[in-house]
């Protein structure tokens, strides 16, 4: 019975994520049939991602940083912080990308009036793309490292190498795809009790695919969909990460970002959920 309920919860989570993406796509497509309410504002989406990279070719660092904070006091008391960055280097043969994503939250238990951590997650990744001649085509090296205090694992890390290509480029849309094999490793924390067939450190091979869709909504607003899928070839399960975001310029290099984030792991540690999701509103500063 518990397995059936778990399966229903998984299907429900996937349906909710799919419904959100479909609704977002329909809303964005509707702009072709209506007057763009942002058309008279400061230009923002006029340059494509490729034009931005071409503009900054040879520069040591450019990109954006976002920050969010939430403070509640009164009937409920909590403090939450979010810091995220997406930075690039663009040289003649190499384009490098560095990402950081950190989230921290403390809450006061209303029954005991004791404040404690309820979230502490930090993720960092780096990817180097070697341009191989054809436009928007490359070979890449990718690595990431994640610390999540509440997922039952001390750390999780992956390393992937493969092929990247822009599979679609239109007037308002670009779609990029990376795919390749790699290695994964994670360590269960010391509080997790091991089953007879388990080890504290697990290693295996995987296949990873990542897709990024960027759509220009107006001269100051864009829509981003990032999704990655990792499938273990060594029986360690699968991971999905998805971020659906709408980013609109407020003034100058400052924008507001509304995002829905979905994380899924098919084999979580005992007592942990397979799905984590969040909806957030943050400010983004771009220095490109």
GROMACS .gro file of C-alpha atoms in nm:
model
  288
    1UNK     CA    1   0.000   0.000   0.000
    2UNK     CA    2   0.284   0.243   0.090
    3UNK     CA    3   0.447   0.176  -0.250
    4UNK     CA    4   0.119   0.264  -0.426
    5UNK     CA    5   0.087   0.591  -0.231
    6UNK     CA    6   0.449   0.675  -0.311
    7UNK     CA    7   0.390   0.612  -0.683
    8UNK     CA    8   0.080   0.834  -0.675
    9UNK     CA    9   0.281   1.115  -0.512
   10UNK     CA   10   0.552   1.083  -0.780
   11UNK     CA   11   0.298   1.096  -1.064
   12UNK     CA   12   0.127   1.394  -0.902
   13UNK     CA   13   0.456   1.584  -0.869
   14UNK     CA   14   0.545   1.521  -1.234
   15UNK     CA   15   0.195   1.626  -1.344
   16UNK     CA   16   0.222   1.950  -1.149
   17UNK     CA   17   0.561   2.030  -1.302
   18UNK     CA   18   0.436   1.946  -1.652
   19UNK     CA   19   0.121   2.154  -1.604
   20UNK     CA   20   0.332   2.452  -1.492
   21UNK     CA   21   0.556   2.431  -1.799
   22UNK     CA   22   0.262   2.396  -2.039
   23UNK     CA   23   0.085   2.698  -1.886
   24UNK     CA   24   0.403   2.904  -1.903
   25UNK     CA   25   0.453   2.808  -2.268
   26UNK     CA   26   0.093   2.899  -2.356
   27UNK     CA   27   0.116   3.235  -2.183
   28UNK     CA   28   0.440   3.318  -2.362
   29UNK     CA   29   0.308   3.206  -2.700
   30UNK     CA   30   0.001   3.428  -2.655
   31UNK     CA   31   0.218   3.739  -2.683
   32UNK     CA   32   0.227   3.687  -3.060
   33UNK     CA   33  -0.150   3.750  -3.066
   34UNK     CA   34  -0.153   4.057  -2.840
   35UNK     CA   35   0.017   4.393  -2.807
   36UNK     CA   36   0.338   4.360  -2.607
   37UNK     CA   37   0.287   4.564  -2.285
   38UNK     CA   38   0.665   4.610  -2.244
   39UNK     CA   39   0.734   4.726  -2.599
   40UNK     CA   40   0.792   5.092  -2.506
   41UNK     CA   41   1.030   5.021  -2.218
   42UNK     CA   42   1.409   5.006  -2.215
   43UNK     CA   43   1.548   4.739  -2.446
   44UNK     CA   44   1.651   4.419  -2.273
   45UNK     CA   45   1.609   4.110  -2.490
   46UNK     CA   46   1.731   4.278  -2.808
   47UNK     CA   47   2.060   4.087  -2.803
   48UNK     CA   48   2.057   3.710  -2.831
   49UNK     CA   49   2.272   3.499  -2.599
   50UNK     CA   50   2.516   3.438  -2.885
   51UNK     CA   51   2.543   3.813  -2.956
   52UNK     CA   52   2.610   3.877  -2.587
   53UNK     CA   53   2.893   3.619  -2.592
   54UNK     CA   54   3.035   3.771  -2.912
   55UNK     CA   55   3.025   4.117  -2.753
   56UNK     CA   56   3.228   3.995  -2.454
   57UNK     CA   57   3.467   3.760  -2.635
   58UNK     CA   58   3.809   3.775  -2.472
   59UNK     CA   59   3.681   3.918  -2.144
   60UNK     CA   60   3.785   3.751  -1.821
   61UNK     CA   61   3.444   3.746  -1.651
   62UNK     CA   62   3.083   3.848  -1.715
   63UNK     CA   63   2.739   3.723  -1.617
   64UNK     CA   64   2.486   3.780  -1.341
   65UNK     CA   65   2.434   3.737  -0.967
   66UNK     CA   66   2.098   3.704  -0.792
   67UNK     CA   67   2.006   3.744  -0.427
   68UNK     CA   68   1.691   3.697  -0.221
   69UNK     CA   69   1.606   3.727   0.148
   70UNK     CA   70   1.289   3.655   0.345
   71UNK     CA   71   1.235   3.760   0.708
   72UNK     CA   72   0.917   3.670   0.899
   73UNK     CA   73   0.839   3.778   1.254
   74UNK     CA   74   0.517   3.743   1.452
   75UNK     CA   75   0.296   3.432   1.452
   76UNK     CA   76   0.568   3.262   1.248
   77UNK     CA   77   0.939   3.339   1.267
   78UNK     CA   78   1.191   3.240   1.000
   79UNK     CA   79   1.487   3.373   0.805
   80UNK     CA   80   1.580   3.259   0.456
   81UNK     CA   81   1.860   3.357   0.217
   82UNK     CA   82   1.928   3.266  -0.145
   83UNK     CA   83   2.240   3.348  -0.344
   84UNK     CA   84   2.298   3.238  -0.702
   85UNK     CA   85   2.545   3.328  -0.976
   86UNK     CA   86   2.599   3.243  -1.343
   87UNK     CA   87   2.939   3.362  -1.469
   88UNK     CA   88   3.118   3.323  -1.804
   89UNK     CA   89   3.460   3.350  -1.959
   90UNK     CA   90   3.477   3.367  -2.339
   91UNK     CA   91   3.803   3.320  -2.528
   92UNK     CA   92   3.897   3.229  -2.883
   93UNK     CA   93   3.867   2.854  -2.842
   94UNK     CA   94   3.708   2.811  -2.496
   95UNK     CA   95   3.388   2.931  -2.333
   96UNK     CA   96   3.374   2.859  -1.961
   97UNK     CA   97   3.067   2.875  -1.737
   98UNK     CA   98   3.062   2.878  -1.356
   99UNK     CA   99   2.746   2.841  -1.147
  100UNK     CA  100   2.682   2.873  -0.775
  101UNK     CA  101   2.351   2.814  -0.598
  102UNK     CA  102   2.314   2.850  -0.223
  103UNK     CA  103   2.004   2.842   0.000
  104UNK     CA  104   1.980   2.872   0.379
  105UNK     CA  105   1.681   2.888   0.613
  106UNK     CA  106   1.623   2.901   0.990
  107UNK     CA  107   1.282   2.862   1.153
  108UNK     CA  108   1.144   2.887   1.506
  109UNK     CA  109   0.944   2.585   1.620
  110UNK     CA  110   0.612   2.728   1.750
  111UNK     CA  111   0.580   2.446   2.007
  112UNK     CA  112   0.929   2.468   2.161
  113UNK     CA  113   1.017   2.827   2.061
  114UNK     CA  114   1.361   2.698   1.956
  115UNK     CA  115   1.520   2.830   1.635
  116UNK     CA  116   1.703   2.580   1.417
  117UNK     CA  117   1.823   2.525   1.060
  118UNK     CA  118   1.565   2.380   0.823
  119UNK     CA  119   1.755   2.418   0.493
  120UNK     CA  120   2.122   2.438   0.401
  121UNK     CA  121   2.214   2.356   0.041
  122UNK     CA  122   2.513   2.466  -0.167
  123UNK     CA  123   2.583   2.370  -0.527
  124UNK     CA  124   2.874   2.467  -0.752
  125UNK     CA  125   2.946   2.365  -1.111
  126UNK     CA  126   3.195   2.445  -1.386
  127UNK     CA  127   3.178   2.371  -1.758
  128UNK     CA  128   3.436   2.433  -2.028
  129UNK     CA  129   3.325   2.420  -2.395
  130UNK     CA  130   3.592   2.383  -2.663
  131UNK     CA  131   3.472   2.536  -2.991
  132UNK     CA  132   3.533   2.289  -3.275
  133UNK     CA  133   3.480   2.501  -3.585
  134UNK     CA  134   3.112   2.468  -3.667
  135UNK     CA  135   2.899   2.753  -3.531
  136UNK     CA  136   2.748   2.680  -3.187
  137UNK     CA  137   2.908   2.334  -3.169
  138UNK     CA  138   3.156   2.223  -2.903
  139UNK     CA  139   3.308   1.948  -2.693
  140UNK     CA  140   3.267   2.004  -2.321
  141UNK     CA  141   3.395   1.907  -1.978
  142UNK     CA  142   3.151   1.943  -1.688
  143UNK     CA  143   3.181   1.894  -1.312
  144UNK     CA  144   2.963   1.975  -1.011
  145UNK     CA  145   2.969   1.939  -0.633
  146UNK     CA  146   2.668   1.959  -0.399
  147UNK     CA  147   2.638   1.984  -0.021
  148UNK     CA  148   2.287   1.942   0.122
  149UNK     CA  149   2.264   1.908   0.499
  150UNK     CA  150   1.914   1.762   0.488
  151UNK     CA  151   1.919   1.505   0.206
  152UNK     CA  152   2.108   1.234   0.397
  153UNK     CA  153   2.428   1.271   0.193
  154UNK     CA  154   2.748   1.441   0.296
  155UNK     CA  155   2.820   1.535  -0.066
  156UNK     CA  156   2.732   1.446  -0.425
  157UNK     CA  157   2.963   1.507  -0.721
  158UNK     CA  158   2.962   1.431  -1.095
  159UNK     CA  159   3.205   1.465  -1.383
  160UNK     CA  160   3.089   1.450  -1.747
  161UNK     CA  161   3.244   1.492  -2.090
  162UNK     CA  162   3.050   1.511  -2.414
  163UNK     CA  163   2.911   1.703  -2.712
  164UNK     CA  164   2.719   2.031  -2.712
  165UNK     CA  165   2.518   2.195  -2.990
  166UNK     CA  166   2.257   2.465  -3.048
  167UNK     CA  167   1.975   2.259  -3.194
  168UNK     CA  168   1.744   2.552  -3.271
  169UNK     CA  169   1.792   2.924  -3.325
  170UNK     CA  170   1.505   3.153  -3.425
  171UNK     CA  171   1.420   3.519  -3.400
  172UNK     CA  172   1.307   3.488  -3.039
  173UNK     CA  173   1.408   3.136  -2.932
  174UNK     CA  174   1.730   2.944  -2.884
  175UNK     CA  175   1.763   2.582  -2.766
  176UNK     CA  176   2.100   2.433  -2.662
  177UNK     CA  177   2.165   2.067  -2.584
  178UNK     CA  178   2.458   1.897  -2.408
  179UNK     CA  179   2.489   1.519  -2.382
  180UNK     CA  180   2.761   1.283  -2.270
  181UNK     CA  181   2.878   1.003  -2.035
  182UNK     CA  182   3.038   1.059  -1.698
  183UNK     CA  183   3.109   0.947  -1.344
  184UNK     CA  184   2.918   1.009  -1.021
  185UNK     CA  185   3.007   0.970  -0.654
  186UNK     CA  186   2.833   1.045  -0.326
  187UNK     CA  187   2.888   0.977   0.043
  188UNK     CA  188   2.606   0.900   0.286
  189UNK     CA  189   2.628   1.102   0.605
  190UNK     CA  190   2.729   0.936   0.930
  191UNK     CA  191   2.374   0.950   1.068
  192UNK     CA  192   2.242   0.725   0.790
  193UNK     CA  193   2.230   0.357   0.885
  194UNK     CA  194   2.366   0.130   0.613
  195UNK     CA  195   2.180  -0.169   0.476
  196UNK     CA  196   2.380  -0.494   0.443
  197UNK     CA  197   2.439  -0.436   0.070
  198UNK     CA  198   2.521  -0.063   0.100
  199UNK     CA  199   2.850   0.123   0.125
  200UNK     CA  200   2.914   0.464   0.278
  201UNK     CA  201   3.065   0.590  -0.050
  202UNK     CA  202   2.896   0.495  -0.379
  203UNK     CA  203   3.054   0.536  -0.725
  204UNK     CA  204   2.918   0.469  -1.072
  205UNK     CA  205   2.885   0.563  -1.438
  206UNK     CA  206   2.610   0.783  -1.574
  207UNK     CA  207   2.466   0.946  -1.885
  208UNK     CA  208   2.379   1.316  -1.862
  209UNK     CA  209   2.170   1.535  -2.091
  210UNK     CA  210   2.109   1.907  -2.034
  211UNK     CA  211   1.882   2.141  -2.229
  212UNK     CA  212   1.853   2.519  -2.212
  213UNK     CA  213   1.570   2.704  -2.382
  214UNK     CA  214   1.575   3.085  -2.389
  215UNK     CA  215   1.285   3.288  -2.529
  216UNK     CA  216   1.274   3.665  -2.574
  217UNK     CA  217   0.934   3.776  -2.446
  218UNK     CA  218   0.983   4.149  -2.500
  219UNK     CA  219   1.260   4.408  -2.519
  220UNK     CA  220   1.311   4.384  -2.143
  221UNK     CA  221   1.181   4.040  -2.049
  222UNK     CA  222   1.299   3.686  -2.120
  223UNK     CA  223   1.191   3.333  -2.035
  224UNK     CA  224   1.446   3.062  -1.943
  225UNK     CA  225   1.397   2.687  -1.909
  226UNK     CA  226   1.694   2.485  -1.784
  227UNK     CA  227   1.658   2.110  -1.736
  228UNK     CA  228   1.911   1.833  -1.682
  229UNK     CA  229   1.866   1.457  -1.656
  230UNK     CA  230   2.124   1.214  -1.516
  231UNK     CA  231   2.074   0.839  -1.538
  232UNK     CA  232   2.308   0.607  -1.352
  233UNK     CA  233   2.440   0.309  -1.547
  234UNK     CA  234   2.544   0.148  -1.216
  235UNK     CA  235   2.209   0.116  -1.043
  236UNK     CA  236   2.232   0.443  -0.846
  237UNK     CA  237   1.908   0.587  -0.982
  238UNK     CA  238   1.826   0.903  -1.174
  239UNK     CA  239   1.831   1.276  -1.100
  240UNK     CA  240   1.630   1.556  -1.262
  241UNK     CA  241   1.683   1.928  -1.215
  242UNK     CA  242   1.455   2.189  -1.371
  243UNK     CA  243   1.433   2.566  -1.337
  244UNK     CA  244   1.157   2.762  -1.511
  245UNK     CA  245   1.212   3.138  -1.487
  246UNK     CA  246   1.074   3.469  -1.609
  247UNK     CA  247   1.325   3.757  -1.585
  248UNK     CA  248   1.225   4.120  -1.635
  249UNK     CA  249   1.448   4.425  -1.620
  250UNK     CA  250   1.365   4.676  -1.346
  251UNK     CA  251   1.630   4.939  -1.422
  252UNK     CA  252   1.982   4.939  -1.558
  253UNK     CA  253   2.150   4.609  -1.479
  254UNK     CA  254   1.893   4.510  -1.214
  255UNK     CA  255   1.614   4.264  -1.298
  256UNK     CA  256   1.346   4.073  -1.110
  257UNK     CA  257   1.332   3.695  -1.147
  258UNK     CA  258   1.037   3.467  -1.070
  259UNK     CA  259   1.138   3.100  -1.082
  260UNK     CA  260   0.999   2.754  -1.016
  261UNK     CA  261   1.267   2.497  -0.926
  262UNK     CA  262   1.209   2.120  -0.932
  263UNK     CA  263   1.455   1.857  -0.804
  264UNK     CA  264   1.393   1.483  -0.826
  265UNK     CA  265   1.596   1.182  -0.715
  266UNK     CA  266   1.464   0.831  -0.780
  267UNK     CA  267   1.660   0.673  -0.492
  268UNK     CA  268   1.674   0.912  -0.196
  269UNK     CA  269   1.811   0.813   0.142
  270UNK     CA  270   1.575   0.647   0.390
  271UNK     CA  271   1.315   0.890   0.526
  272UNK     CA  272   1.386   1.154   0.258
  273UNK     CA  273   1.147   1.272  -0.013
  274UNK     CA  274   1.211   1.211  -0.381
  275UNK     CA  275   1.099   1.559  -0.483
  276UNK     CA  276   1.204   1.907  -0.369
  277UNK     CA  277   1.040   2.211  -0.525
  278UNK     CA  278   1.036   2.583  -0.459
  279UNK     CA  279   0.897   2.905  -0.601
  280UNK     CA  280   1.116   3.210  -0.552
  281UNK     CA  281   1.135   3.580  -0.636
  282UNK     CA  282   1.484   3.733  -0.643
  283UNK     CA  283   1.671   4.038  -0.771
  284UNK     CA  284   1.934   3.976  -1.041
  285UNK     CA  285   2.228   4.204  -1.117
  286UNK     CA  286   2.383   4.161  -1.463
  287UNK     CA  287   2.727   4.295  -1.544
  288UNK     CA  288   2.744   4.203  -1.912
   0.00000   0.00000   0.00000
